[in-house]
Short mmCIF file of C-alpha atoms in Angstrom, two decimals:
data_model
loop_
_atom_site.label_atom_id
_atom_site.label_comp_id
_atom_site.label_asym_id
_atom_site.label_seq_id
_atom_site.Cartn_x
_atom_site.Cartn_y
_atom_site.Cartn_z
CA MET N 1 0.20 -0.44 -0.04
CA ASN N 2 2.95 2.74 0.97
CA GLY N 3 4.67 1.82 -2.31
CA GLY N 4 4.03 4.95 -3.80
CA LYS N 5 6.35 8.13 -4.63
CA PRO N 6 7.58 9.03 -1.28
CA ILE N 7 6.39 13.64 -0.69
CA GLU N 8 9.20 15.79 0.61
CA GLN N 9 7.47 16.32 3.49
CA SER N 10 4.66 15.08 5.86
CA LEU N 11 1.39 15.65 4.13
CA ARG N 12 -1.93 15.46 6.10
CA VAL N 13 -5.10 15.36 4.47
CA ILE N 14 -8.51 15.72 6.76
CA PHE N 15 -11.76 14.19 5.31
CA ALA N 16 -14.97 16.62 6.69
CA GLY N 17 -18.16 14.45 6.37
CA GLY N 18 -20.40 11.85 7.22
CA GLY N 19 -23.72 11.33 8.54
CA THR N 20 -24.15 8.55 5.88
CA GLY N 21 -21.69 5.90 4.39
CA GLY N 22 -22.63 8.00 1.08
CA HIS N 23 -20.75 10.21 2.12
CA LEU N 24 -18.24 8.74 4.18
CA TYR N 25 -16.54 5.66 1.77
CA PRO N 26 -16.18 7.57 -1.49
CA ALA N 27 -13.65 9.40 1.87
CA LEU N 28 -12.19 6.35 1.91
CA ALA N 29 -11.46 5.30 -1.18
CA ILE N 30 -10.07 8.96 -1.82
CA ALA N 31 -7.66 8.09 0.84
CA GLU N 32 -6.93 4.62 -0.44
CA GLN N 33 -5.83 6.05 -3.29
CA LEU N 34 -3.20 9.29 -1.80
CA THR N 35 -1.65 6.45 0.07
CA GLU N 36 -0.88 3.92 -2.88
CA ARG N 37 0.23 7.11 -4.50
CA ALA N 38 2.65 8.68 -1.54
CA GLU N 39 4.56 8.10 1.35
CA GLY N 40 3.81 10.66 3.92
CA ILE N 41 0.59 10.50 3.51
CA GLU N 42 -1.39 10.90 6.90
CA SER N 43 -6.03 10.68 6.67
CA GLU N 44 -8.09 11.67 9.22
CA PHE N 45 -12.02 12.12 9.33
CA PHE N 46 -13.91 14.07 11.19
CA CYS N 47 -17.12 13.16 10.90
CA SER N 48 -20.89 13.63 12.41
CA THR N 49 -21.83 11.87 15.94
CA ARG N 50 -24.20 9.45 14.36
CA PRO N 51 -23.38 5.63 15.54
CA LEU N 52 -23.07 4.78 11.87
CA ASP N 53 -19.53 7.30 11.17
CA ALA N 54 -17.91 5.95 14.23
CA ARG N 55 -18.93 2.16 12.97
CA ILE N 56 -18.08 2.66 9.87
CA LEU N 57 -14.69 3.73 10.10
CA THR N 58 -13.60 1.99 13.18
CA GLU N 59 -14.66 -1.30 10.58
CA GLU N 60 -11.86 0.65 8.27
CA SER N 61 -9.11 1.43 11.51
CA ALA N 62 -9.78 4.62 10.22
CA LYS N 63 -9.16 7.47 11.84
CA PHE N 64 -11.79 9.92 13.15
CA VAL N 65 -12.69 13.12 15.22
CA ALA N 66 -16.71 12.83 15.99
CA ILE N 67 -17.57 16.69 15.47
CA PRO N 68 -21.19 18.01 16.80
CA ALA N 69 -22.15 19.13 13.95
CA ARG N 70 -25.47 20.19 13.74
CA PRO N 71 -27.52 20.44 10.20
CA PHE N 72 -28.82 23.69 8.67
CA SER N 73 -32.63 23.69 8.50
CA MET N 74 -35.24 26.55 8.77
CA ARG N 75 -37.40 25.02 10.94
CA PRO N 76 -37.38 27.68 13.87
CA ARG N 77 -36.16 24.90 16.23
CA ALA N 78 -33.76 23.59 14.30
CA LEU N 79 -32.51 26.66 13.22
CA ALA N 80 -31.71 27.50 17.24
CA GLY N 81 -29.89 24.85 17.48
CA PHE N 82 -27.77 25.29 14.70
CA LEU N 83 -27.23 29.05 15.31
CA TRP N 84 -26.53 28.18 19.33
CA SER N 85 -24.25 25.51 18.04
CA TRP N 86 -22.26 27.18 15.29
CA ARG N 87 -19.44 28.65 16.91
CA SER N 88 -18.52 26.24 19.43
CA VAL N 89 -18.53 23.70 16.73
CA VAL N 90 -16.09 25.96 14.40
CA ALA N 91 -13.80 26.69 17.83
CA ARG N 92 -13.32 23.12 18.16
CA CYS N 93 -12.72 22.38 14.22
CA ARG N 94 -10.14 24.94 14.65
CA ARG N 95 -8.05 23.58 17.69
CA GLN N 96 -7.90 20.26 16.16
CA LEU N 97 -7.08 21.63 13.01
CA SER N 98 -4.01 24.13 14.11
CA ARG N 99 -2.57 20.59 16.20
CA GLU N 100 -2.44 18.73 13.05
CA ALA N 101 -0.98 21.43 11.11
CA LYS N 102 1.52 22.27 13.79
CA GLN N 103 2.43 18.27 12.21
CA GLY N 104 3.37 19.20 8.84
CA LYS N 105 1.03 20.40 5.90
CA THR N 106 -2.20 20.09 5.88
CA ILE N 107 -5.12 20.15 3.50
CA VAL N 108 -8.92 19.59 3.87
CA VAL N 109 -10.92 17.59 1.82
CA ALA N 110 -14.85 18.30 2.09
CA MET N 111 -16.95 15.70 1.38
CA GLY N 112 -20.19 17.59 1.96
CA GLY N 113 -22.86 18.26 3.68
CA PHE N 114 -23.61 19.03 7.23
CA VAL N 115 -20.48 18.53 8.59
CA SER N 116 -18.04 20.08 6.35
CA ALA N 117 -19.20 23.18 6.83
CA PRO N 118 -17.78 24.18 10.00
CA VAL N 119 -14.86 22.43 9.07
CA VAL N 120 -14.27 24.27 5.86
CA ALA N 121 -15.00 27.69 8.07
CA ALA N 122 -12.54 26.74 10.54
CA ALA N 123 -9.33 25.91 7.43
CA LYS N 124 -9.96 29.02 6.52
CA LYS N 125 -9.61 30.98 10.01
CA GLU N 126 -6.18 28.51 10.03
CA GLY N 127 -5.02 29.48 6.43
CA LEU N 128 -5.22 25.89 4.88
CA ARG N 129 -6.41 24.80 1.45
CA VAL N 130 -9.44 23.06 0.97
CA VAL N 131 -10.76 20.75 -1.73
CA LEU N 132 -14.42 19.78 -2.30
CA VAL N 133 -15.59 17.14 -3.39
CA ASN N 134 -19.16 17.52 -4.45
CA LEU N 135 -21.56 13.85 -4.84
CA ASP N 136 -24.63 14.42 -5.92
CA ALA N 137 -26.77 15.88 -9.08
CA THR N 138 -28.04 18.60 -7.23
CA PRO N 139 -25.56 20.35 -4.86
CA GLY N 140 -27.13 21.02 -1.40
CA ARG N 141 -26.96 24.34 0.12
CA ALA N 142 -23.70 23.03 2.74
CA ASN N 143 -22.06 22.13 -0.58
CA ARG N 144 -23.02 25.45 -2.58
CA TRP N 145 -22.00 27.16 0.73
CA VAL N 146 -18.35 25.13 0.76
CA ALA N 147 -17.64 25.59 -3.03
CA GLY N 148 -17.19 29.08 -2.51
CA ARG N 149 -14.15 28.89 0.58
CA SER N 150 -13.06 26.39 -1.54
CA ASP N 151 -9.60 26.05 -2.95
CA ALA N 152 -10.59 23.48 -6.55
CA VAL N 153 -14.00 21.41 -6.86
CA PHE N 154 -15.12 18.63 -7.99
CA THR N 155 -17.77 16.91 -8.46
CA ALA N 156 -18.85 13.16 -8.91
CA ALA N 157 -22.15 14.06 -10.64
CA GLU N 158 -23.07 16.55 -13.98
CA ILE N 159 -23.86 19.05 -12.40
CA ALA N 160 -25.25 22.70 -14.13
CA GLY N 161 -23.34 24.30 -11.78
CA ASP N 162 -20.25 26.68 -11.71
CA ALA N 163 -18.11 25.46 -14.76
CA THR N 164 -15.08 25.80 -12.28
CA TRP N 165 -15.98 22.24 -10.93
CA LYS N 166 -14.02 19.58 -12.53
CA ARG N 167 -16.51 16.57 -13.38
CA VAL N 168 -14.95 13.45 -12.55
CA ARG N 169 -16.06 10.10 -13.21
CA PRO N 170 -17.26 7.72 -10.11
CA ILE N 171 -15.73 8.11 -6.61
CA VAL N 172 -15.37 4.15 -5.84
CA ARG N 173 -13.67 2.36 -3.02
CA TRP N 174 -11.33 -0.67 -3.55
CA ALA N 175 -13.68 -2.97 -1.12
CA ALA N 176 -16.79 -1.93 -3.24
CA ILE N 177 -15.24 -3.51 -6.58
CA ALA N 178 -15.49 -7.05 -7.17
CA ASP N 179 -12.24 -9.23 -6.95
CA GLY N 180 -13.25 -12.22 -9.41
CA ASP N 181 -16.01 -13.39 -11.04
CA ARG N 182 -19.67 -13.80 -10.45
CA PRO N 183 -18.93 -17.31 -9.05
CA PHE N 184 -16.07 -16.85 -7.65
CA CYS N 185 -18.26 -13.71 -5.72
CA ARG N 186 -21.32 -16.07 -4.57
CA ARG N 187 -19.11 -18.99 -3.28
CA GLU N 188 -17.37 -16.24 -1.08
CA LEU N 189 -20.39 -14.73 0.01
CA GLY N 190 -21.03 -19.20 0.65
CA LEU N 191 -24.05 -18.70 -1.46
CA ASP N 192 -24.66 -20.72 -4.97
CA PRO N 193 -22.57 -20.04 -7.71
CA GLU N 194 -24.68 -21.16 -10.24
CA LEU N 195 -27.97 -19.08 -9.61
CA LYS N 196 -29.17 -16.15 -10.85
CA THR N 197 -28.92 -13.40 -8.03
CA LEU N 198 -31.06 -10.68 -7.36
CA LEU N 199 -29.20 -7.17 -4.80
CA VAL N 200 -31.23 -4.82 -2.64
CA THR N 201 -30.04 -2.54 -1.29
CA GLY N 202 -31.06 0.57 0.53
CA ALA N 203 -27.25 1.13 1.16
CA SER N 204 -25.98 2.23 4.89
CA GLN N 205 -29.14 3.69 5.27
CA GLY N 206 -32.18 0.72 4.14
CA ALA N 207 -34.69 1.86 2.90
CA ARG N 208 -38.28 1.26 3.94
CA THR N 209 -40.74 1.07 1.00
CA ILE N 210 -37.93 -0.84 -0.91
CA ASN N 211 -37.84 -3.57 2.03
CA ARG N 212 -41.58 -3.41 2.45
CA LEU N 213 -42.18 -4.43 -1.73
CA MET N 214 -39.65 -7.47 -1.87
CA VAL N 215 -41.79 -8.73 0.84
CA ALA N 216 -44.80 -8.70 -0.97
CA LEU N 217 -43.22 -9.83 -3.79
CA LEU N 218 -42.15 -12.83 -2.58
CA GLU N 219 -46.08 -13.80 -1.86
CA HIS N 220 -47.77 -12.60 -4.47
CA GLN N 221 -45.15 -13.28 -8.26
CA ARG N 222 -43.24 -16.12 -6.16
CA ARG N 223 -42.05 -17.99 -9.25
CA ALA N 224 -40.64 -14.85 -10.39
CA PHE N 225 -37.82 -16.10 -8.05
CA GLU N 226 -37.75 -19.50 -9.28
CA GLY N 227 -33.93 -20.04 -10.28
CA TRP N 228 -32.83 -16.59 -8.13
CA GLN N 229 -31.33 -15.91 -4.80
CA VAL N 230 -31.35 -12.45 -2.79
CA ILE N 231 -28.98 -10.59 -1.17
CA HIS N 232 -30.99 -7.84 0.85
CA GLN N 233 -28.84 -4.66 2.75
CA CYS N 234 -32.51 -3.78 5.10
CA GLY N 235 -30.22 -1.36 6.38
CA PRO N 236 -30.93 -0.44 10.59
CA VAL N 237 -33.59 -1.29 12.90
CA ALA N 238 -35.56 1.71 12.11
CA VAL N 239 -38.33 3.02 14.28
CA ALA N 240 -41.74 3.43 11.74
CA LYS N 241 -44.51 1.35 12.54
CA ASP N 242 -44.55 -0.07 8.85
CA SER N 243 -40.80 -0.74 9.13
CA LEU N 244 -39.47 -4.40 8.77
CA ASP N 245 -36.64 -6.15 10.78
CA GLU N 246 -33.56 -8.13 9.49
CA LYS N 247 -35.37 -11.20 11.33
CA ALA N 248 -38.78 -10.47 9.32
CA ILE N 249 -37.27 -10.25 5.77
CA ALA N 250 -35.33 -13.48 5.90
CA VAL N 251 -38.62 -15.25 7.27
CA ALA N 252 -40.31 -13.77 4.44
CA TYR N 253 -37.63 -15.03 1.95
CA GLU N 254 -37.70 -18.34 3.94
CA LYS N 255 -41.51 -18.49 3.78
CA ALA N 256 -40.81 -17.99 -0.15
CA GLY N 257 -37.98 -21.21 -0.28
CA VAL N 258 -36.02 -17.82 -1.86
CA ARG N 259 -32.22 -18.38 -0.63
CA SER N 260 -30.99 -15.38 0.51
CA ILE N 261 -28.43 -13.76 2.93
CA VAL N 262 -30.51 -10.57 4.69
CA LYS N 263 -28.05 -8.05 6.30
CA PRO N 264 -28.44 -4.42 7.86
CA LEU N 265 -24.76 -3.68 6.15
CA PHE N 266 -22.30 -5.58 4.37
CA ARG N 267 -18.52 -4.90 4.48
CA GLU N 268 -17.41 -6.97 1.75
CA MET N 269 -19.33 -4.81 -1.10
CA GLY N 270 -17.37 -5.45 -3.43
CA ARG N 271 -18.36 -9.53 -3.40
CA VAL N 272 -21.63 -8.21 -3.43
CA TRP N 273 -21.82 -6.52 -6.69
CA GLY N 274 -19.75 -8.79 -8.01
CA ALA N 275 -21.78 -11.57 -7.35
CA SER N 276 -24.88 -9.98 -8.53
CA ASP N 277 -26.41 -9.82 -12.06
CA LEU N 278 -29.15 -7.30 -10.81
CA ALA N 279 -29.96 -4.85 -8.33
CA ILE N 280 -32.56 -3.05 -7.13
CA GLY N 281 -32.33 0.14 -4.78
CA ARG N 282 -31.63 3.44 -3.97
CA CYS N 283 -30.01 5.83 -5.58
CA GLY N 284 -27.30 7.58 -3.79
CA ALA N 285 -24.06 8.59 -5.81
CA GLY N 286 -22.44 6.11 -4.04
CA SER N 287 -24.67 3.35 -4.87
CA VAL N 288 -24.54 4.73 -8.29
CA GLY N 289 -20.90 4.61 -8.14
CA GLU N 290 -20.68 0.65 -7.08
CA ALA N 291 -23.57 -0.51 -9.58
CA TRP N 292 -20.83 1.63 -12.89
CA ALA N 293 -17.94 -0.52 -11.50
CA ASN N 294 -19.25 -3.40 -11.57
CA ARG N 295 -21.39 -3.45 -14.40
CA VAL N 296 -24.36 -4.13 -12.63
CA PRO N 297 -28.23 -3.61 -14.32
CA SER N 298 -30.16 -2.02 -12.11
CA VAL N 299 -33.39 -1.10 -11.41
CA PHE N 300 -33.16 2.38 -9.20
CA MET N 301 -35.96 3.42 -7.12
CA PRO N 302 -34.88 7.02 -5.82
CA TYR N 303 -35.64 8.81 -1.90
CA PRO N 304 -39.15 9.64 -2.30
CA TYR N 305 -39.27 12.80 0.33
CA HIS N 306 -36.22 14.83 -1.32
CA LYS N 307 -38.02 17.93 -2.33
CA ASP N 308 -34.84 18.24 -5.02
CA GLN N 309 -35.16 14.75 -6.15
CA HIS N 310 -31.44 14.76 -6.71
CA GLN N 311 -31.25 10.90 -6.28
CA ARG N 312 -33.04 10.28 -9.77
CA GLN N 313 -30.27 13.41 -10.85
CA ASN N 314 -27.48 10.85 -9.77
CA ALA N 315 -29.36 7.74 -12.11
CA LEU N 316 -29.93 9.67 -15.09
CA PRO N 317 -26.86 8.85 -16.29
CA LEU N 318 -26.80 5.08 -15.86
CA GLU N 319 -29.96 5.54 -17.44
CA HIS N 320 -29.49 7.28 -20.13
CA ALA N 321 -26.54 5.39 -21.00
CA GLY N 322 -29.57 2.28 -20.88
CA GLY N 323 -27.42 0.63 -18.30
CA ALA N 324 -30.55 1.15 -15.53
CA THR N 325 -34.08 1.49 -15.20
CA ILE N 326 -35.26 4.72 -12.49
CA VAL N 327 -38.60 4.07 -11.28
CA LYS N 328 -40.80 6.71 -9.09
CA ASP N 329 -40.74 5.31 -5.78
CA GLU N 330 -44.59 5.43 -5.09
CA ILE N 331 -44.35 4.95 -1.40
CA ASP N 332 -47.42 2.95 -0.45
CA VAL N 333 -46.74 -1.08 -0.93
CA ALA N 334 -49.35 -1.81 -3.79
CA ALA N 335 -48.33 0.68 -6.27
CA ASN N 336 -44.97 -0.17 -5.96
CA GLU N 337 -45.60 -4.24 -6.80
CA ALA N 338 -47.44 -2.60 -9.98
CA GLU N 339 -44.89 -0.73 -11.18
CA ALA N 340 -41.15 -0.92 -9.51
CA GLY N 341 -41.99 -4.76 -9.20
CA THR N 342 -42.92 -5.04 -12.59
CA VAL N 343 -40.08 -3.46 -14.04
CA LEU N 344 -38.17 -6.02 -11.99
CA VAL N 345 -39.24 -9.31 -12.48
CA SER N 346 -39.19 -8.48 -16.15
CA LEU N 347 -36.22 -7.96 -15.69
CA MET N 348 -34.94 -10.72 -13.96
CA ALA N 349 -36.81 -13.40 -16.76
CA ASP N 350 -35.14 -11.45 -19.56
CA GLY N 351 -31.07 -12.60 -20.24
CA ALA N 352 -30.45 -10.87 -22.90
CA LYS N 353 -31.86 -8.04 -21.70
CA ARG N 354 -29.44 -8.02 -18.64
CA GLU N 355 -27.01 -8.99 -20.45
CA ALA N 356 -27.17 -5.49 -23.09
CA MET N 357 -27.85 -2.89 -20.20
CA ARG N 358 -24.55 -4.94 -18.68
CA GLU N 359 -22.32 -4.42 -22.11
CA LYS N 360 -24.09 0.10 -22.42
CA LEU N 361 -22.17 -0.10 -18.89
CA ARG N 362 -19.23 -1.69 -19.51
CA GLU N 363 -18.50 1.20 -22.35
CA LEU N 364 -19.11 4.55 -19.22
CA GLY N 365 -15.36 3.65 -18.90
CA PRO N 366 -13.89 3.01 -15.61
CA ALA N 367 -15.25 4.81 -11.94
CA ASP N 368 -11.67 5.95 -11.58
CA GLY N 369 -12.43 9.62 -9.69
CA ALA N 370 -11.27 8.82 -6.77
CA SER N 371 -7.44 8.48 -8.60
CA ALA N 372 -8.31 11.81 -10.13
CA ILE N 373 -9.00 14.06 -7.30
CA ALA N 374 -6.03 11.64 -5.62
CA ASP N 375 -3.67 13.29 -8.43
CA ALA N 376 -5.12 16.71 -7.89
CA ILE N 377 -4.59 16.82 -3.75
CA LEU N 378 -0.86 15.61 -4.59
CA ALA N 379 -0.24 18.54 -7.07
CA MET N 380 -1.68 21.06 -4.50
CA VAL N 381 1.97 19.82 -2.00
#
């Protein structure tokens, strides 16, 4: 890993972002590429206080500091909490960054989202250089604010933004890219190497409506699953009344006689994608990038509660290329079964269509955004 070209002085790269795996995993991908290219680089993550952040970064043996940042909101109570905490959070970040800068040259890489804003505010007060990595097709408030304070801005999604935002391909870590063919990946996961495999994923947060859709399909369209097995990433336990937990979903597959692996979160995502012939799930930037990198035909159901529908925008390049289909999440189980379920079942039955979609994804080229950003960071040293 450290076989890269030595740099003249130590470099500390502070990645600012968190709250979801969608911010953390791309940061880990860039950190991997930096370590591959040069010795003397230390990466540290300024993340949120949410338990998921600590879990992900601990599993990756990454050094991190949890920042008690709050999301910006115009709702009175949330806005008051944001304004009350902003000054103290920025001061805390500034103290931490000052300590880091005393140990060597330091660059802050903002991965977007509410954690990045106070870290960048502190970085500018300390005179540090800042790089913004925008992941979604519709930049949020924090990203637009950070962009105006950054020395370089990269976007992994096509946006109608400032022309100075440099477009890169998706940012995908090594662990999310298959390390063998489909039969190999299936065997490593304990699955039947000969059975076609469907991936169901709501990413790190899970997707309540997709979980319920799958249970409905197992009950009403059991025959569609003949000759298939399923890898289902269901997300953490949710509090909504109609949510289904890991056990309930696993029981549904068992009752239908469908072989499956059901987990809240998979670490070995490269083998999960590598085992799959077809996927259905949300279309955050991370999931779209992983589908692209592993050339897995996908049915994307954008998160339905975003006003700007940025997840749909994330998936449009794959749909336009012919490698994916976007279907609206109607929230209602019966409506989703009629629409998304019909699309999914049709693709499960059409091997030629799936192979054609896979070939279209292959034509998009490598998902090498992390490599391009790592090179740009080193050029700033």
